[in-house]
Coordinates of C-alpha atoms in Angstrom, one line a residue:
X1343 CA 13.9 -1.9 23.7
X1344 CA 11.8 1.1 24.9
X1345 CA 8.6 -1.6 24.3
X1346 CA 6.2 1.2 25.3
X1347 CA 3.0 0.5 23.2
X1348 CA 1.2 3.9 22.0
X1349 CA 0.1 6.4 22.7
X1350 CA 3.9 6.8 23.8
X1351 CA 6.2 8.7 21.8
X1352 CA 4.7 11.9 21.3
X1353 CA 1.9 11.0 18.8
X1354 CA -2.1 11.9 19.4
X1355 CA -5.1 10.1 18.9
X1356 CA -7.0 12.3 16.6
X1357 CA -8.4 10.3 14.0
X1358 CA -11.9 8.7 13.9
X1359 CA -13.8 6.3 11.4
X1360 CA -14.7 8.4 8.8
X1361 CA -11.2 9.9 8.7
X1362 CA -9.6 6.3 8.9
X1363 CA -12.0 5.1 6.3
X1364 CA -10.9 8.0 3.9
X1365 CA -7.2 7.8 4.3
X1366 CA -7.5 4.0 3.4
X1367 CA -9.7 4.7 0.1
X1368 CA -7.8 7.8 -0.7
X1369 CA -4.6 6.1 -0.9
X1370 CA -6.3 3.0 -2.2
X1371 CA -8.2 4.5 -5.4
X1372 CA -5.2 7.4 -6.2
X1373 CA -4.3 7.5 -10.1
X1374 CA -3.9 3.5 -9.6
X1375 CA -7.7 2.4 -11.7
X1376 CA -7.2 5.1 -14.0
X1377 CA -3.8 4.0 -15.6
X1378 CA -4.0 -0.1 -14.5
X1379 CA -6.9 -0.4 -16.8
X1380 CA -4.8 -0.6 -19.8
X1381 CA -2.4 -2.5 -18.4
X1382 CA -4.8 -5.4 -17.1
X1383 CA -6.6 -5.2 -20.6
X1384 CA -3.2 -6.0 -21.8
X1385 CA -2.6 -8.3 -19.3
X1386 CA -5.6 -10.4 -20.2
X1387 CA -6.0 -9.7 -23.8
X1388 CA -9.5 -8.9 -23.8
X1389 CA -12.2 -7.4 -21.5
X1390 CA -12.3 -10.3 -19.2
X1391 CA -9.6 -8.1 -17.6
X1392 CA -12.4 -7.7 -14.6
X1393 CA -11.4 -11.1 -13.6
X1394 CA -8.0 -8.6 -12.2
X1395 CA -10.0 -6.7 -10.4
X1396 CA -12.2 -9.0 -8.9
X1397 CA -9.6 -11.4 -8.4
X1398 CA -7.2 -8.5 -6.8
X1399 CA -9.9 -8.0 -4.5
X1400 CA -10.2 -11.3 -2.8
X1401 CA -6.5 -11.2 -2.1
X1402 CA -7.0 -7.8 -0.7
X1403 CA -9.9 -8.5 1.8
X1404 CA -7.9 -12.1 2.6
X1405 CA -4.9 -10.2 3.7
X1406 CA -6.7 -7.1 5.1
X1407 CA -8.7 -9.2 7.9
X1408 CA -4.5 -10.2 8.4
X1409 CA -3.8 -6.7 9.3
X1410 CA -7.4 -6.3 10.6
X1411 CA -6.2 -8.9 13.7
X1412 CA -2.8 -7.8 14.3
X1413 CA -3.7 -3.7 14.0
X1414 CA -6.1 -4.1 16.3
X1415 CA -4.5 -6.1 18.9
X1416 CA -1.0 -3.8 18.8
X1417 CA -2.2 -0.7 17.5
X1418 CA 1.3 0.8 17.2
X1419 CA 2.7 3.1 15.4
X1420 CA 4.8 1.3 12.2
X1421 CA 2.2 -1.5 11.1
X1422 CA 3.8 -4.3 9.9
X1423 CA 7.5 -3.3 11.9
X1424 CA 5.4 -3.9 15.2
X1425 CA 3.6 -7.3 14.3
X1426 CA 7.2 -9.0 12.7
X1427 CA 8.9 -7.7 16.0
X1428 CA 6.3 -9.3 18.6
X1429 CA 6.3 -12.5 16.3
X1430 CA 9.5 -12.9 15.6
X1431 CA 11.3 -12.0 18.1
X1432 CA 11.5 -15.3 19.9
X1433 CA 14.0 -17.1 17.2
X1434 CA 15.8 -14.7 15.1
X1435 CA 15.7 -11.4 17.6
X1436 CA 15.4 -8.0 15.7
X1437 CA 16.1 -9.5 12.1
X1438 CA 12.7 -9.8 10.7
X1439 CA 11.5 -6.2 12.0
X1440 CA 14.9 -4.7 10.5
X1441 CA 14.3 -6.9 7.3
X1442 CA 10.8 -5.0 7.2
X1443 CA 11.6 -1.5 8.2
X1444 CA 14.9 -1.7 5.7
X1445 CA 12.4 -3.0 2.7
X1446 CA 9.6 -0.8 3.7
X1447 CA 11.8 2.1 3.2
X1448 CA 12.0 0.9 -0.1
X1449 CA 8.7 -0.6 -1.7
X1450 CA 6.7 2.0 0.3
X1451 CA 8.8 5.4 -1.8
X1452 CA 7.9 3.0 -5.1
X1453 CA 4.5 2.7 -4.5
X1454 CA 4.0 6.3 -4.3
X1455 CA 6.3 6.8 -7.3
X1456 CA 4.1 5.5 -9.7
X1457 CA 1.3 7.5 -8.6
X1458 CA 3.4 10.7 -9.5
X1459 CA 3.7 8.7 -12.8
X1460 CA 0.5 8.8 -13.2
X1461 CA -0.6 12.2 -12.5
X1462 CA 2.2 13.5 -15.0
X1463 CA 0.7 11.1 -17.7
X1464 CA -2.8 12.9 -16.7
X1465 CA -1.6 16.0 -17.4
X1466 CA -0.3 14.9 -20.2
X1467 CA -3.3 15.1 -21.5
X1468 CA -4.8 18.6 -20.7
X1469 CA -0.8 19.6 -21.9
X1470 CA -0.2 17.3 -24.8
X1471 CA 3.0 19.8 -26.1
X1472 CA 4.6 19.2 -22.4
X1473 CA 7.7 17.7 -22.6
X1474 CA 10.0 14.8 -20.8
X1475 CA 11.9 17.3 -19.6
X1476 CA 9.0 19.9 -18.2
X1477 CA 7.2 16.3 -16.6
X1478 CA 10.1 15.2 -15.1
X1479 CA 10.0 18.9 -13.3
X1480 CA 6.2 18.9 -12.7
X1481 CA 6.3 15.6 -11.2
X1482 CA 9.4 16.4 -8.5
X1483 CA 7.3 19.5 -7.6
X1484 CA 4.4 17.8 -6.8
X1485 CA 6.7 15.6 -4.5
X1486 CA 7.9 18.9 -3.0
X1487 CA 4.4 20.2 -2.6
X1488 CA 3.0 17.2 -0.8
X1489 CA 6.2 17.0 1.6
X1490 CA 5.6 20.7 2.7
X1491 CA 1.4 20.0 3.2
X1492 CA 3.0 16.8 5.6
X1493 CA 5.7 18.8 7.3
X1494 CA 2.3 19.4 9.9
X1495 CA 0.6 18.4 12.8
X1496 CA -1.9 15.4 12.3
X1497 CA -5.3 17.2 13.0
X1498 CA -4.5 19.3 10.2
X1499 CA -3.7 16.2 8.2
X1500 CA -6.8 14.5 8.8
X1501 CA -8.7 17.8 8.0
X1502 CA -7.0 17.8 4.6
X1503 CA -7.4 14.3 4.1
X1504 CA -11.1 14.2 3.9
X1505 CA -11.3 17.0 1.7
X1506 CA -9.2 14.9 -0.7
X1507 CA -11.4 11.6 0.0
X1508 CA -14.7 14.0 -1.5
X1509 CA -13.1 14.7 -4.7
X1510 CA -11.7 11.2 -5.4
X1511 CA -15.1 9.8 -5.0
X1512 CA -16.4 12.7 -7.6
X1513 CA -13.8 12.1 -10.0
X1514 CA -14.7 8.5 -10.2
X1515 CA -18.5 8.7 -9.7
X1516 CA -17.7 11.3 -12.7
X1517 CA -16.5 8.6 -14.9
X1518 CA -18.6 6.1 -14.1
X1519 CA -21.9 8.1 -14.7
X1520 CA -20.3 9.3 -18.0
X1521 CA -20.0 5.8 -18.6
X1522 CA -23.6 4.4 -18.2
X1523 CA -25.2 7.1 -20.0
X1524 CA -23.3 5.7 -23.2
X1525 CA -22.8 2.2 -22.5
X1526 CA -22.6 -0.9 -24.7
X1527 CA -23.2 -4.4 -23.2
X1528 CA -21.6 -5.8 -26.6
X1529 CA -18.1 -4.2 -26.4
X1530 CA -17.6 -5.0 -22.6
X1531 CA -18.9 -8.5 -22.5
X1532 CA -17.7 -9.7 -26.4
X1533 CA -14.9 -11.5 -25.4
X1534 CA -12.1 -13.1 -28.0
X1535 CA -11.7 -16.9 -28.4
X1536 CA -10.4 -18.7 -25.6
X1537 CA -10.5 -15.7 -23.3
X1538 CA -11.4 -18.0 -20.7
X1539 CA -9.4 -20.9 -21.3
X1540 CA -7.9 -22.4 -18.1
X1541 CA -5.8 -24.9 -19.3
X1542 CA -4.2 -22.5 -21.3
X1543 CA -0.4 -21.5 -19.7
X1544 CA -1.0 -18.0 -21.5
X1545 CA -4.7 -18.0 -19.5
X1546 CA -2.5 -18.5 -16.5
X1547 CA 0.7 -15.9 -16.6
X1548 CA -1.8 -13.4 -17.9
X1549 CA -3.8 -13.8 -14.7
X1550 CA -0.8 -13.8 -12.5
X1551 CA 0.1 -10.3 -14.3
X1552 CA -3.6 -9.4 -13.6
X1553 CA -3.3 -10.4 -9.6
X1554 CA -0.3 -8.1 -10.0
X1555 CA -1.9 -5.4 -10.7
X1556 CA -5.4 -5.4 -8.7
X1557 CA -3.6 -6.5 -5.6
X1558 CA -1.1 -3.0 -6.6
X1559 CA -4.7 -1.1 -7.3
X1560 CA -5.9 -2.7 -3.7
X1561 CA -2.2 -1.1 -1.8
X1562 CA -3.4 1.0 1.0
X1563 CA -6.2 -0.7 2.8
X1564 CA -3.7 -1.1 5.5
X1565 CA -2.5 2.9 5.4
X1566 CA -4.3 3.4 9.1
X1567 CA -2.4 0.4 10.3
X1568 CA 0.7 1.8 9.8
X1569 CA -0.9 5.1 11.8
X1570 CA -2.0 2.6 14.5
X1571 CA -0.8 5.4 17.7
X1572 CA -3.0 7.8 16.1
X1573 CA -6.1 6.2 16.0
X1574 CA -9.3 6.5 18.4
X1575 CA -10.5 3.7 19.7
X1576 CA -8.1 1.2 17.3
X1577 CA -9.8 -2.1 18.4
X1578 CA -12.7 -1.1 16.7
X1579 CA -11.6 1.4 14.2
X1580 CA -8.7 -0.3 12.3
X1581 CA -10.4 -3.5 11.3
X1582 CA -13.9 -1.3 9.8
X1583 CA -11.8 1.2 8.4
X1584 CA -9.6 -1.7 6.7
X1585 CA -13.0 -3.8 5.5
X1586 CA -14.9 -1.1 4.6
X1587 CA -12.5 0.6 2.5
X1588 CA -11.9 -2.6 0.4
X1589 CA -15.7 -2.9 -0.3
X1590 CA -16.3 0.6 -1.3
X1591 CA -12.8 0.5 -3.5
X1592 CA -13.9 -3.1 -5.2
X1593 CA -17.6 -1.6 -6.1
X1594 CA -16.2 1.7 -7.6
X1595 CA -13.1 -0.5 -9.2
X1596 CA -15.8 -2.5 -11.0
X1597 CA -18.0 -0.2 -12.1
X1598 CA -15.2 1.7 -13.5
X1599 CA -13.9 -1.2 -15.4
X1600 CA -17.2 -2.5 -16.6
X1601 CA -18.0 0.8 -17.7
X1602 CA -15.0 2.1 -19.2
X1603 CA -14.9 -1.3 -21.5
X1604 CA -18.7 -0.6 -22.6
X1605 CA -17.6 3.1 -24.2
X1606 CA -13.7 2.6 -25.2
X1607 CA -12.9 -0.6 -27.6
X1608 CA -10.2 -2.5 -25.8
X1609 CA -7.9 -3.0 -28.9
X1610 CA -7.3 1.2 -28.2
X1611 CA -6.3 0.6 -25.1
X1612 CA -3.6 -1.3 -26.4
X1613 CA -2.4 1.3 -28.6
X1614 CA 0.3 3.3 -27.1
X1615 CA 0.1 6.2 -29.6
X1616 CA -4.0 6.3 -28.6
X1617 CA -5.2 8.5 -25.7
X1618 CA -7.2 5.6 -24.5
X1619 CA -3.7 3.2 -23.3
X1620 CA -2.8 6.5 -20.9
X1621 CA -5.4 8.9 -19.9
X1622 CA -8.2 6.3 -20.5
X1623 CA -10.8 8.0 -17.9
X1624 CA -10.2 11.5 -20.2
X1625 CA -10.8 9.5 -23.1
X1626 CA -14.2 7.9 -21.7
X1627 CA -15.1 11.6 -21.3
X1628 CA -14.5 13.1 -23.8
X1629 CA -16.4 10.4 -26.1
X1630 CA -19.3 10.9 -24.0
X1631 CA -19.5 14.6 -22.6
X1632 CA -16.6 16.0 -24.8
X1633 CA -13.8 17.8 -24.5
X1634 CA -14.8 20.5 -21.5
X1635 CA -16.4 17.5 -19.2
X1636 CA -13.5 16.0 -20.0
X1637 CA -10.8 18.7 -19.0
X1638 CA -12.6 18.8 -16.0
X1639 CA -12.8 15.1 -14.9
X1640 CA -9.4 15.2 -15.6
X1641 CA -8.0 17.8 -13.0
X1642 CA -10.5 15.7 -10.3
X1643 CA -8.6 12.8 -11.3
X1644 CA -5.5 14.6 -10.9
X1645 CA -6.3 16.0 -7.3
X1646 CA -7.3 12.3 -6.3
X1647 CA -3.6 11.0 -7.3
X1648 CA -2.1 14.1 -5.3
X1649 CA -4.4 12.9 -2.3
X1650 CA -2.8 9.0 -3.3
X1651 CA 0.6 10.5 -2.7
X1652 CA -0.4 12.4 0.0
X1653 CA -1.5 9.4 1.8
X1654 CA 0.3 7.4 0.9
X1655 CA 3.7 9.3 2.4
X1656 CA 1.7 10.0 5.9
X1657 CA 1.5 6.4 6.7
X1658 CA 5.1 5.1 5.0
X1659 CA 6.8 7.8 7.3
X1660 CA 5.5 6.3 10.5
X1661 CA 7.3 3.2 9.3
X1662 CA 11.0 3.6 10.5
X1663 CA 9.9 5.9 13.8
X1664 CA 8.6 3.0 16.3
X1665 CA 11.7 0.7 14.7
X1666 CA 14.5 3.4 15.4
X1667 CA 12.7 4.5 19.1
X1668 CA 13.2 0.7 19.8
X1669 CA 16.2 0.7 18.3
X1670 CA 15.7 -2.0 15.9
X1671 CA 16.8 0.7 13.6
X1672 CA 19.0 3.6 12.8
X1673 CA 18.6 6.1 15.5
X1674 CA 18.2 9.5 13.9
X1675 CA 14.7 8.2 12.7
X1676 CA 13.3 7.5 16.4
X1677 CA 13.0 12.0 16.5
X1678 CA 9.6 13.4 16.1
X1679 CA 9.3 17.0 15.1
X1680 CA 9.7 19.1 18.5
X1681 CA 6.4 21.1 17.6
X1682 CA 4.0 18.8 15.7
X1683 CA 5.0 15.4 16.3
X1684 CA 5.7 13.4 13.6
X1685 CA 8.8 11.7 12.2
X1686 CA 11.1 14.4 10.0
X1687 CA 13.9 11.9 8.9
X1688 CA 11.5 9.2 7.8
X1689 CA 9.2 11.3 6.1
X1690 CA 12.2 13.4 4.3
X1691 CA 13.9 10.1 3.5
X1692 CA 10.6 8.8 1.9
X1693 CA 10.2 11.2 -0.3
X1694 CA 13.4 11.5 -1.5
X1695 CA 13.7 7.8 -2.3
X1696 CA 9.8 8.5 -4.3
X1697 CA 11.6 11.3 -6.2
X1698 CA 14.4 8.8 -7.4
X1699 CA 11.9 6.3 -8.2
X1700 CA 9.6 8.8 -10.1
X1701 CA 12.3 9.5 -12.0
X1702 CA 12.9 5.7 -13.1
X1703 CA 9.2 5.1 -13.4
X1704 CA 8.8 7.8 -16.3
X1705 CA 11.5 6.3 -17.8
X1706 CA 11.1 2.7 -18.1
X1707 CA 8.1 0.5 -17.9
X1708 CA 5.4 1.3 -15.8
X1709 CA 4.1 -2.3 -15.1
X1710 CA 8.0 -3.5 -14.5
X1711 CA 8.0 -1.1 -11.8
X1712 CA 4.5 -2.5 -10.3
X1713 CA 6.0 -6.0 -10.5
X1714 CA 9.2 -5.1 -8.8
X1715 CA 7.7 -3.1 -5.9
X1716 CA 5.0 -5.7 -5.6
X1717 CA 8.0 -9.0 -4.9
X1718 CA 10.1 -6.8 -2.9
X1719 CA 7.2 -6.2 -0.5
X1720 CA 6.1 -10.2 -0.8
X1721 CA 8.7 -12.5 1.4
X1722 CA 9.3 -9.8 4.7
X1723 CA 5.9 -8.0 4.6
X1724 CA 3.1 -10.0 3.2
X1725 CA 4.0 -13.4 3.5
X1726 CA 6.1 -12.8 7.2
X1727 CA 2.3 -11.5 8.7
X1728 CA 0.9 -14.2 7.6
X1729 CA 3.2 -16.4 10.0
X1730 CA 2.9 -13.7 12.9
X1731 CA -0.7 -13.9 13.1
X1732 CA -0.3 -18.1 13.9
X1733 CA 3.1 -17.2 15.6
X1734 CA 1.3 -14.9 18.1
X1735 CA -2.0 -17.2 18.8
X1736 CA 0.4 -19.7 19.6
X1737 CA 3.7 -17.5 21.5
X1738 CA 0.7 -14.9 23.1
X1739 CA -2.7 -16.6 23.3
X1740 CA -4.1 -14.3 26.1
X1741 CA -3.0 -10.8 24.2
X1742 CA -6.2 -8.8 24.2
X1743 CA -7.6 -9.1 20.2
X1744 CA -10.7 -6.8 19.8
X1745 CA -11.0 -8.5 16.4
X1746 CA -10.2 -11.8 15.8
X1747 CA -9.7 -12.7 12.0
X1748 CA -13.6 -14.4 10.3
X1749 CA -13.0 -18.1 9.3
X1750 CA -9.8 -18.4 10.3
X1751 CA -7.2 -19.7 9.1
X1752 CA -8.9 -19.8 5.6
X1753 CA -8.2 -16.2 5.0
X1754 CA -4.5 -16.8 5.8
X1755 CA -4.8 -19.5 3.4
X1756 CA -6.1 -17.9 0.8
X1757 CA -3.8 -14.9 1.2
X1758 CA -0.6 -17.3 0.9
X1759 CA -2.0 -18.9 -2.1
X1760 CA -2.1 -15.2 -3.7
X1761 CA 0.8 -13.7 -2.8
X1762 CA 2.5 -16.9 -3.9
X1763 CA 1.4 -16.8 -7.2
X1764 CA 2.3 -12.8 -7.8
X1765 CA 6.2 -13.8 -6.7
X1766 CA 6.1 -17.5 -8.6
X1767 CA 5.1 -15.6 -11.9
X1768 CA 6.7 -12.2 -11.2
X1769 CA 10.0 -13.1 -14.0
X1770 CA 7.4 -14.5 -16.5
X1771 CA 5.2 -11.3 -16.5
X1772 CA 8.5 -9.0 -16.6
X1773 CA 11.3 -10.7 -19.1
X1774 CA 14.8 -9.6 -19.3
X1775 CA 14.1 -7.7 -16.2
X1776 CA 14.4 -10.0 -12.8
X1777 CA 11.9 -8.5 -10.6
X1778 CA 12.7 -12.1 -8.5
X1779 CA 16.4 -11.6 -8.4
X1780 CA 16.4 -8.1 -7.8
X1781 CA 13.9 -8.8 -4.5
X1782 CA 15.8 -11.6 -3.4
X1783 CA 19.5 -9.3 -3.9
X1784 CA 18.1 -6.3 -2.0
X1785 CA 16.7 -8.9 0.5
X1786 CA 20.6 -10.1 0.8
X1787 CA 22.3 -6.8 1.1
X1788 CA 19.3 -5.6 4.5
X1789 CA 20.9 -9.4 5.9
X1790 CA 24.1 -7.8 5.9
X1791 CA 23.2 -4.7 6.7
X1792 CA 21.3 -6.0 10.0
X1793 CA 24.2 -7.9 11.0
X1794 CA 26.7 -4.9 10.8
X1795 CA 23.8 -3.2 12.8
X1796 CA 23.7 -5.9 15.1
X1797 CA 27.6 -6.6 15.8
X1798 CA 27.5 -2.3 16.3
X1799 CA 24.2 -2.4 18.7
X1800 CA 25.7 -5.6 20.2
X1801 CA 22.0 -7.2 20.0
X1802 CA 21.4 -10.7 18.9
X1803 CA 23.3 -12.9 17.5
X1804 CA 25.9 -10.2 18.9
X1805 CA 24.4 -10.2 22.0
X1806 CA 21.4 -11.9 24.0
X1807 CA 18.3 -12.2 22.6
X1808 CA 15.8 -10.1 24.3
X1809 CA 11.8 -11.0 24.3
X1810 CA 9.7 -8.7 25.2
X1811 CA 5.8 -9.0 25.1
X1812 CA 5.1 -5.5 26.0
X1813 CA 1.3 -5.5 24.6
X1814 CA 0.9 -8.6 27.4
X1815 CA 2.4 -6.5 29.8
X1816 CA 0.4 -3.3 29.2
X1817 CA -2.4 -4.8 29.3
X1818 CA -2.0 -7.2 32.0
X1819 CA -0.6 -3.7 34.3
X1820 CA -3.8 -2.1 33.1
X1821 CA -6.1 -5.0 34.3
X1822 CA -3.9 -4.5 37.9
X1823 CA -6.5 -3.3 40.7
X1824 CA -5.1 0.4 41.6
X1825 CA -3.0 0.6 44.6
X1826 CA -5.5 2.5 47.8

């Protein structure tokens, strides 16, 4: 293993708080509130679909202080790939990282596939003649277009970025104002009988369903992390942009559910021939500004999934670099671009795989989609860092941690407890379609793909097992008095 902890590798530290802070939201927010809100109503049967949101949101912060700990104590390049290699690496060698790296390449693409979904449902509505065909088109060149704004070097990026991060917060102050000024406590808090029942099994899947898709709404607090070798000053700037980004998100996120329910009845949100089950922000408009507002708010809304995508892509692509320069994964990927450093094969990969999956998404169910991305990402992503942060207080108690996770381990805890409950109820929320077996399959065929890697590389169990601590190392050769 190379082992070199960042800023090795080629990539620049360029990107402060406010520009970590806006990646995070920008990915965060996306199209995800604006076509979710249906699907939680749904979910719940009622407007006490907030509980989603809110709930969605305490799983989020849980598992952000996670990747608030391990970011800012490794502040590599990769996210997740780096923590699962320092933690694991005692017992089961590269496995855990490869697991990661091969799944990431995966749930990651997905992810950003349903927020090309969404902005061709969007436009659906300033173009209600367009056809499948025509959207399937649209959506593949939007893919193209946000590839080609990537294909650049990161100060550019970052530039971009917050331009994006402006007009996703107008687009959903936009909606919200439109909101209060017609808003009606009765429709958003009259809720049906037994809408809070909790001994009720129905009460009880619907809420999983709902965790399902706030914790989905939440994805991309951790979109820095990911960026970790690009960051100034990490140990301070990856927890605040990671906690502050899930505030902001859960205060707009409410007040765009609580006010959407005051203006739209919930029973048309349920209707799929009704404007208000897919372009449910346009429809809030138009009821209370009309049509032109409307049209308007609706190309913001558009330009804030773009700037989802967009995001969304720039951190995934960092994914398989750090694991292929280490060589924990295929080798083509470890190859920055020779001009503006950043990882061609990984991000070209990524957005072929979103393509494919775009593709699927418009075609089949969009909250089957959610619910198989969201268990494929569970067992060797969300519930493996959970482990690493106790692995690594135990294996590397003096590693330097700027930020050491609040109340711990209760925000591990809870975060288990969550993520738990989205796999455990992930086939009752999705019938006839498997989301569990299809995790647990695909989790089966990276196994035997890392062991055909392995017997190949001749690393472990091919070979010895190899530890390396490299963030101890760094920092213990950094704390060395210099030679006179």
């Amino acid at each position: 293993m190379s082992g070199t902890p960042p800023p090795a590798g080629g990539f620049v530290r360029r990107i402060g708080m406010f520009q970590a802070t806006a990646i995070n939201m920008s990915q965060m927010c996306g199209i995800g509130p604006f076509v979710t809100i249906p699907l939680m109503v749904a979910a719940f049967g009622g407007p006490q679909a907030v509980i989603g949101f809110v709930a969605g949101a305490i799983l989020a912060l849980a598992d952000g202080l996670i990747w608030a700990e391990l970011g800012a104590s490794m502040p590599g390049s990769g996210g997740s790939y780096v923590y699962l290699r320092q933690a694991f690496q005692y017992r089961t060698g590269r496995l855990m990282p490869f697991l990661f790296v091969w799944t990431a390449m995966l749930f990651i693409p997905l992810i950003m596939s349903t927020g090309v979904v969404g902005f061709v449902q969007y436009l659906g509505y300033l173009a209600p003649d367009m056809g499948s065909t025509t959207g399937d088109l649209i959506g593949i060149g939007v893919i193209a277009l946000v590839i080609l704004l990537l294909w650049r070097g990161i100060e550019h990026i970052a530039r971009i970025t917050a331009v994006m991060w402006v007009v996703m917060i107008a687009s959903v102050t936009l909606v919200i104002v439109a909101a209060a000024t017609h808003f009606s406590p009765h429709m958003a808090f009259t809720y049906p009988s037994g809408a809070f029942s909790l001994t009720s099994s129905s009460f009880w899947i619907g809420f999983a369903a709902g965790l399902t898709i706030g914790i989905y709404d939440y994805l991309g607090y951790n979109t820095t992390a990911y960026m970790g070798a690009e960051i100034k000053n990490p140990g301070r700037t990856l927890p605040r942009s990671i906690v502050f980004s899930i505030l902001g998100i859960m205060a707009i996120y409410l007040l765009l559910q609580i006010g959407t329910l005051g203006v739209i009845d919930w029973h048309r949100m349920l209707d799929p021939n009704d404007i208000a089950s897919t372009s449910v922000a346009s429809a809030v408009l138009e009821k209370t500004w009309g049509k032109g507002p409307a049209d308007v708010v609706t190309v913001l809304i558009l330009i804030t999934a773009f700037a989802s995508v967009f995001t969304g892509l720039l951190g995934g692509s960092r994914v398989p670099y750090d694991a292929a320069r280490d060589r924990v994964f295929f080798r083509p990927y470890a190859k920055l671009h020779p001009k503006h450093r950043f990882p061609m094969l990984g991000l070209a990969t990524m957005g072929v795989i979103t393509a494919i999956g775009f593709l699927i998404g418009r075609h089949t169910d969009l909250a089957t989609l959610i619910q198989l991305l969201t268990t494929v990402m569970v067992i060797v992503q969300a519930l493996a860092q959970i482990v690493a942060v106790s692995v690594l207080r135990k294996r590397q108690p003096t590693l330097r941690r700027p930020y050491k996770m609040w109340l711990y381990p209760l925000p591990s805890v809870v975060a288990l407890v969550g993520w738990l409950v989205i796999y455990g109820y992930a086939d009752k929320n999705s019938p006839g379609r498997h989301p569990i077996e299809w995790s647990l399959a695909w989790l089966a065929l990276g196994c035997v793909a890392f062991f055909l890697w392995a017997k190949y590389e001749k690393v472990w169990p091919f070979g010895p097992r190899e530890v390396r601590e490299e963030y101890l190392e760094s920092q213990d050769s950094a704390d060395e008095p210099a030679a006179v």
